[in-house]
JSON list of C-alpha atoms in Angstrom, two decimals:
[
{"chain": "A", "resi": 1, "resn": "UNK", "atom": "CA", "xyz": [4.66, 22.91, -0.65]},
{"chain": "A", "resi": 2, "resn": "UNK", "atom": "CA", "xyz": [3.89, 19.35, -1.05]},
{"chain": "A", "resi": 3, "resn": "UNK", "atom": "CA", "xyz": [0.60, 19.34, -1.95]},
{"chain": "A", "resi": 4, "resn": "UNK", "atom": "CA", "xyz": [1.17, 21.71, -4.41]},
{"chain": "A", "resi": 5, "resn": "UNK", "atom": "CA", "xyz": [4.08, 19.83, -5.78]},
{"chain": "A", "resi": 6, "resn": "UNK", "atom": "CA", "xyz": [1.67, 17.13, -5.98]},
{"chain": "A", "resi": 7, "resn": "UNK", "atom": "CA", "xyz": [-0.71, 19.47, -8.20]},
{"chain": "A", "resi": 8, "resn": "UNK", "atom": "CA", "xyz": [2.09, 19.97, -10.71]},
{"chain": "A", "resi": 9, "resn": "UNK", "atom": "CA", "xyz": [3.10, 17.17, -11.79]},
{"chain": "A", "resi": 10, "resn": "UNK", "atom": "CA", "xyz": [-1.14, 16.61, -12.23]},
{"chain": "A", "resi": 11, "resn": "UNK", "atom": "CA", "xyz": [-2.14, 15.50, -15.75]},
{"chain": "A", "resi": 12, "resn": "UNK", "atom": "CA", "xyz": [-5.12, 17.68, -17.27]},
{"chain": "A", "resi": 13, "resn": "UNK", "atom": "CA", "xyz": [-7.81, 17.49, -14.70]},
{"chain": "A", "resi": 14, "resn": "UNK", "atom": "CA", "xyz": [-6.00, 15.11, -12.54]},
{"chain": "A", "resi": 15, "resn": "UNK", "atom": "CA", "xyz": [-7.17, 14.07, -9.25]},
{"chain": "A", "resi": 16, "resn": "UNK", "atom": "CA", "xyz": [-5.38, 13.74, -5.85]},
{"chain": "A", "resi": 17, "resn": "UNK", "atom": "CA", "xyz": [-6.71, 11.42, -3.77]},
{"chain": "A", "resi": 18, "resn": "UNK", "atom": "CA", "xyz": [-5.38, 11.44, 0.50]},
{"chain": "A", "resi": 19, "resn": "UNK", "atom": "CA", "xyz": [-6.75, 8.94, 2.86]},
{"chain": "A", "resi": 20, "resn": "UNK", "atom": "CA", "xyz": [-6.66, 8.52, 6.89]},
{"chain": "A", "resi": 21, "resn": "UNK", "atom": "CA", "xyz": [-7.67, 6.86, 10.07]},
{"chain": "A", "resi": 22, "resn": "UNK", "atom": "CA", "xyz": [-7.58, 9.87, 11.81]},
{"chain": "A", "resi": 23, "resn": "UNK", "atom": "CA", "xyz": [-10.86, 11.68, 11.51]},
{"chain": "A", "resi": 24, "resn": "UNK", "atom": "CA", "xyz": [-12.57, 14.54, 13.32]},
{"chain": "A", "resi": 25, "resn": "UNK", "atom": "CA", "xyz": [-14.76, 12.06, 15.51]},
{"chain": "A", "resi": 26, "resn": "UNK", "atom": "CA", "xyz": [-11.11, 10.48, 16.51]},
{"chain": "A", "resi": 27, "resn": "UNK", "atom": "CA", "xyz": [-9.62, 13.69, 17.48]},
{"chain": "A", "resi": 28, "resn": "UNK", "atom": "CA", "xyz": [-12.82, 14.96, 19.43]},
{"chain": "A", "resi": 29, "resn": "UNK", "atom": "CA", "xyz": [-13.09, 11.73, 21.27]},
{"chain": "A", "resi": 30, "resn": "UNK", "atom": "CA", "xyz": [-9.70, 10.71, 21.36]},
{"chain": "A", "resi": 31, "resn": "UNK", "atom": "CA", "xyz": [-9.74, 6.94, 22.13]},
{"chain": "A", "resi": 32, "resn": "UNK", "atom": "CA", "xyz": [-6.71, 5.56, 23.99]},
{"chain": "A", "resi": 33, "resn": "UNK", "atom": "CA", "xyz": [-7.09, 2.33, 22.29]},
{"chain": "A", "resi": 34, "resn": "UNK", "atom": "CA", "xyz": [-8.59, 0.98, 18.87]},
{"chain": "A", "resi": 35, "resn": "UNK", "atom": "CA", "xyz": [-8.96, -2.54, 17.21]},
{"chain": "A", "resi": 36, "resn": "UNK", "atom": "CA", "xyz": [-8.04, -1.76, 13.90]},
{"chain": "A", "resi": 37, "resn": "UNK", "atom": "CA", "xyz": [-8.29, -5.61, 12.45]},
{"chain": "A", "resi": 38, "resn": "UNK", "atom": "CA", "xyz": [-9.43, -8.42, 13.92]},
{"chain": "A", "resi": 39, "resn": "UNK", "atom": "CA", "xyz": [-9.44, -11.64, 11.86]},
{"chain": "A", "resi": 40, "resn": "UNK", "atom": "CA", "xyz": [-8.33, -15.03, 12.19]},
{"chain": "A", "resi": 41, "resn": "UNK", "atom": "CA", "xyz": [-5.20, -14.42, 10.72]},
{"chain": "A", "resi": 42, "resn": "UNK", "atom": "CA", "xyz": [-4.41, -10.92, 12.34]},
{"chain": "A", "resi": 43, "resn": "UNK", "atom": "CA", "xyz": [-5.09, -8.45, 14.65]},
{"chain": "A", "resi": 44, "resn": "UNK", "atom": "CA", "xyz": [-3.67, -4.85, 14.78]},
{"chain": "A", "resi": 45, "resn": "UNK", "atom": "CA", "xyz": [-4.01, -2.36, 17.97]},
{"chain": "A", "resi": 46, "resn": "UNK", "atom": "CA", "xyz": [-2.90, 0.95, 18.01]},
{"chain": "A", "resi": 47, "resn": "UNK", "atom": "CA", "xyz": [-2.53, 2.52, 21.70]},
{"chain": "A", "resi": 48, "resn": "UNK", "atom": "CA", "xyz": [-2.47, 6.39, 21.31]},
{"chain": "A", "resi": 49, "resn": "UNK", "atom": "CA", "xyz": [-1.00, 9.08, 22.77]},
{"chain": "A", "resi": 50, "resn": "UNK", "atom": "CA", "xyz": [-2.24, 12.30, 21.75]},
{"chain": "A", "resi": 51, "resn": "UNK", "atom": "CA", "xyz": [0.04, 14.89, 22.16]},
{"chain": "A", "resi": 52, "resn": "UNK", "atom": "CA", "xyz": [-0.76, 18.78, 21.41]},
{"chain": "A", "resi": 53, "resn": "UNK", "atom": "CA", "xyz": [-1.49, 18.94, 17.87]},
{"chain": "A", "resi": 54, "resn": "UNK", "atom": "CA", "xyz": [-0.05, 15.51, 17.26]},
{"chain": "A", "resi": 55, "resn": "UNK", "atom": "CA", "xyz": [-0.09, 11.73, 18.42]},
{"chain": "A", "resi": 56, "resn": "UNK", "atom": "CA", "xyz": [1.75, 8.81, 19.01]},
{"chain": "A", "resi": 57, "resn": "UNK", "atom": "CA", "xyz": [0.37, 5.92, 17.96]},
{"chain": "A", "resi": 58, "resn": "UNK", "atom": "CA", "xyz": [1.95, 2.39, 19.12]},
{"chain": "A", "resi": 59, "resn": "UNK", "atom": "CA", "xyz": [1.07, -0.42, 16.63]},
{"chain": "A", "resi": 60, "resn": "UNK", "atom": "CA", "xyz": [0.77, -3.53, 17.92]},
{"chain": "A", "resi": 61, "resn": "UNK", "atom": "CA", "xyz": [0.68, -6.62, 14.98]},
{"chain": "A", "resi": 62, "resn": "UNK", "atom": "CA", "xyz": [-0.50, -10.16, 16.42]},
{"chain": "A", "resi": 63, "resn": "UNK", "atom": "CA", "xyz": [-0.17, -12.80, 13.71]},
{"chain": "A", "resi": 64, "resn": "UNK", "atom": "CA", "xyz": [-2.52, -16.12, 15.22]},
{"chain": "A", "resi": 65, "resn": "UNK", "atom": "CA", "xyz": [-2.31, -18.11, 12.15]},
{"chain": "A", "resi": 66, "resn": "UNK", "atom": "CA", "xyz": [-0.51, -21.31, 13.37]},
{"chain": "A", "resi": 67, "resn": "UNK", "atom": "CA", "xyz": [2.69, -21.54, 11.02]},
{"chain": "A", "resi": 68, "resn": "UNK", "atom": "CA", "xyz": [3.46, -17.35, 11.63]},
{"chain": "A", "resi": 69, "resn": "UNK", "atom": "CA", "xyz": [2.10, -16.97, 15.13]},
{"chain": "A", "resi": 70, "resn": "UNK", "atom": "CA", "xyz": [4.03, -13.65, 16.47]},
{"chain": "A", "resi": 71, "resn": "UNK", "atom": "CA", "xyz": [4.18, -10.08, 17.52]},
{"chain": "A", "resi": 72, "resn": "UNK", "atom": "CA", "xyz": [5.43, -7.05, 15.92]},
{"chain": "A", "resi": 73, "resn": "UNK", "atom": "CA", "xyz": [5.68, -3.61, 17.48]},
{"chain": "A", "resi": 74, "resn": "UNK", "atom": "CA", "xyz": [6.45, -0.22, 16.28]},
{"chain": "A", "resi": 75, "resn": "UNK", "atom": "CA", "xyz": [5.61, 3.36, 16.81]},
{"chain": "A", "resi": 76, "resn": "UNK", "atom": "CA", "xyz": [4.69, 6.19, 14.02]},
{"chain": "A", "resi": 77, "resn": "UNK", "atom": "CA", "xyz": [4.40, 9.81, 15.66]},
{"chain": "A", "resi": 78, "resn": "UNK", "atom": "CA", "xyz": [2.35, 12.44, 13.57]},
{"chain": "A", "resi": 79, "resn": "UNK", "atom": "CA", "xyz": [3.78, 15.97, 14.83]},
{"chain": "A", "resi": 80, "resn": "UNK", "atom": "CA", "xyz": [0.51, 17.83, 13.50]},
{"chain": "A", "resi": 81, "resn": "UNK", "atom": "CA", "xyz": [-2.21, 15.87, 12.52]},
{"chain": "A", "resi": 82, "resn": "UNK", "atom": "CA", "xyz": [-4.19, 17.21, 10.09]},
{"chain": "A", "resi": 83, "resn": "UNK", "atom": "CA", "xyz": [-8.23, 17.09, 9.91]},
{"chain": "A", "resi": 84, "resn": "UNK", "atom": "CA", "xyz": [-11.06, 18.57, 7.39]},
{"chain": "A", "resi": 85, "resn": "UNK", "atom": "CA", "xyz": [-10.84, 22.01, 7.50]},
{"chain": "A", "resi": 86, "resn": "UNK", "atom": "CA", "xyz": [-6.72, 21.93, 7.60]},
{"chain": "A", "resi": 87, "resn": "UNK", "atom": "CA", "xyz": [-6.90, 19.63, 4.04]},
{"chain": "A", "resi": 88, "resn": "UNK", "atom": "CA", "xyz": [-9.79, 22.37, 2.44]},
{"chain": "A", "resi": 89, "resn": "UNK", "atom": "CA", "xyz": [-7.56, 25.53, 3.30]},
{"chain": "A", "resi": 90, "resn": "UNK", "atom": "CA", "xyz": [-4.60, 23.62, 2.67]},
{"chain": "A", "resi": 91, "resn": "UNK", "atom": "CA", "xyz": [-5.60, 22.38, -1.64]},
{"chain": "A", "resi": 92, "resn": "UNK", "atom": "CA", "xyz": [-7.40, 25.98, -1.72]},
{"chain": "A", "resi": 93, "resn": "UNK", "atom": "CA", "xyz": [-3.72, 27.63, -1.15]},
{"chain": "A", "resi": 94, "resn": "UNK", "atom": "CA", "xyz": [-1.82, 25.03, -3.15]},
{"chain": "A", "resi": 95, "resn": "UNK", "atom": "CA", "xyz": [-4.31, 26.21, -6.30]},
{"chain": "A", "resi": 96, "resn": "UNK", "atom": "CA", "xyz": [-6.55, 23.11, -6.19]},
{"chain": "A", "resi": 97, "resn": "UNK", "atom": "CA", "xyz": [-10.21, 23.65, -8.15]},
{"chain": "A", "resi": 98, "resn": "UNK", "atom": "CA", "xyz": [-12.14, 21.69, -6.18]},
{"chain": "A", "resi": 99, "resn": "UNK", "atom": "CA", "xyz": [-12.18, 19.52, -2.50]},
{"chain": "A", "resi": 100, "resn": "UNK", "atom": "CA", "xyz": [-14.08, 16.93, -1.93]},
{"chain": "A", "resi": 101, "resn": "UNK", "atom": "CA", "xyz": [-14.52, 14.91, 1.15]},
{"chain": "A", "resi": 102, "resn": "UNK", "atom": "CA", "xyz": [-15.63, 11.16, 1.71]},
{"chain": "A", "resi": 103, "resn": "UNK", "atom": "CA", "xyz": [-16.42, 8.88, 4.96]},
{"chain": "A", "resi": 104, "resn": "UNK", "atom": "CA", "xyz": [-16.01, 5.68, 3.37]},
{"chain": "A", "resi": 105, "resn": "UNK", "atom": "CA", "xyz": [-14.80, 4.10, 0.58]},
{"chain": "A", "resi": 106, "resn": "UNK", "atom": "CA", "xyz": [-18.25, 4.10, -0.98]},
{"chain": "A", "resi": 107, "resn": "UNK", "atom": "CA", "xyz": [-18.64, 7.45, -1.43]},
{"chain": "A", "resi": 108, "resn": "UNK", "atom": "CA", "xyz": [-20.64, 7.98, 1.68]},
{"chain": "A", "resi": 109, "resn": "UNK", "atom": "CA", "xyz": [-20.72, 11.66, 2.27]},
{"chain": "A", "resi": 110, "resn": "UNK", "atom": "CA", "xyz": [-18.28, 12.55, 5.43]},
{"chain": "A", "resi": 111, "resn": "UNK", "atom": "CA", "xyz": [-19.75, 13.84, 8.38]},
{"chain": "A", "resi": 112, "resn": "UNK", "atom": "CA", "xyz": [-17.13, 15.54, 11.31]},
{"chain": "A", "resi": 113, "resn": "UNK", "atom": "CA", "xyz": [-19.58, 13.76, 13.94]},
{"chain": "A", "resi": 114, "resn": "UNK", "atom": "CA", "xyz": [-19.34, 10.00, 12.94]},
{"chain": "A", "resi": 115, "resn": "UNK", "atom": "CA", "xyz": [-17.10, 9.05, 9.83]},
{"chain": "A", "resi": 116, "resn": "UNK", "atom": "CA", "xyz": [-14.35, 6.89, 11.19]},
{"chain": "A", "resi": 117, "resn": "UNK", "atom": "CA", "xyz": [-11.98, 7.71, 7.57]},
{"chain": "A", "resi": 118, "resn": "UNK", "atom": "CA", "xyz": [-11.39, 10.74, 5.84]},
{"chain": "A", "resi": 119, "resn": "UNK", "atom": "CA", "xyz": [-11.35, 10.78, 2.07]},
{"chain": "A", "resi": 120, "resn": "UNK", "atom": "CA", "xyz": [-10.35, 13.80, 0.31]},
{"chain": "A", "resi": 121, "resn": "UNK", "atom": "CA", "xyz": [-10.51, 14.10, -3.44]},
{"chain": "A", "resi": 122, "resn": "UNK", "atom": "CA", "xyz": [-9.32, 16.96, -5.04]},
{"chain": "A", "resi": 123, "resn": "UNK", "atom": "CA", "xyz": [-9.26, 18.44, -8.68]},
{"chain": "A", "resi": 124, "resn": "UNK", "atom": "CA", "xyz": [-6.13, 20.30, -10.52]}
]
């Protein structure tokens, strides 16, 4: 219902554009841990627990820049996580003309194996 809520209120040819961490490579090797940034300002880690069809994932913010040196922690659960194939069925039954899928923000093609995002792009 939502993505086709979403394809509605579309302009013309409008696109919809989803993006996620969670990729096919994630969910087939299902890391416990990952170092999502790393700078000398911040670092994120998320510590997951995969549960079923869903995970956990445990955010954990560390601010090192001297003035705003802290920590931060929160959880977001994800009941049913969805992958490639769910998003392609999914815009096909919510009326969506084409589905198109990205690795990376350059356009790279995405490959179920070894892209570490998921880019979808679809067409009204």
């Amino acid at each position: 219902r939502a993505l086709r809520s979403m394809r509605e209120v579309l302009r013309g040819e409008g696109i919809l554009i989803l993006t996620q961490g969670t990729t096919d490579k994630q969910w087939r090797e299902q890391p416990r841990f990952i170092l999502a940034v790393n700078n000398e300002r911040f670092s994120r880690l998320f510590v997951i627990d995969y549960e079923g069809n869903g995970a956990r994932y445990n955010i954990l913010d560390i601010s090192h820049a001297d003035a705003d040196w802290g920590l931060e922690v929160w959880s977001v659960e994800y009941r049913n996580v969805l992958l490639r194939d769910d998003y392609q069925r999914l815009l096909r039954v919510a009326g969506y003309r084409t589905v198109e899928f990205y690795g990376s923000y350059g356009f790279d093609p995405y490959d179920p194996r070894e892209s570490d995002h998921l880019i979808v792009v679809a067409t009204a």
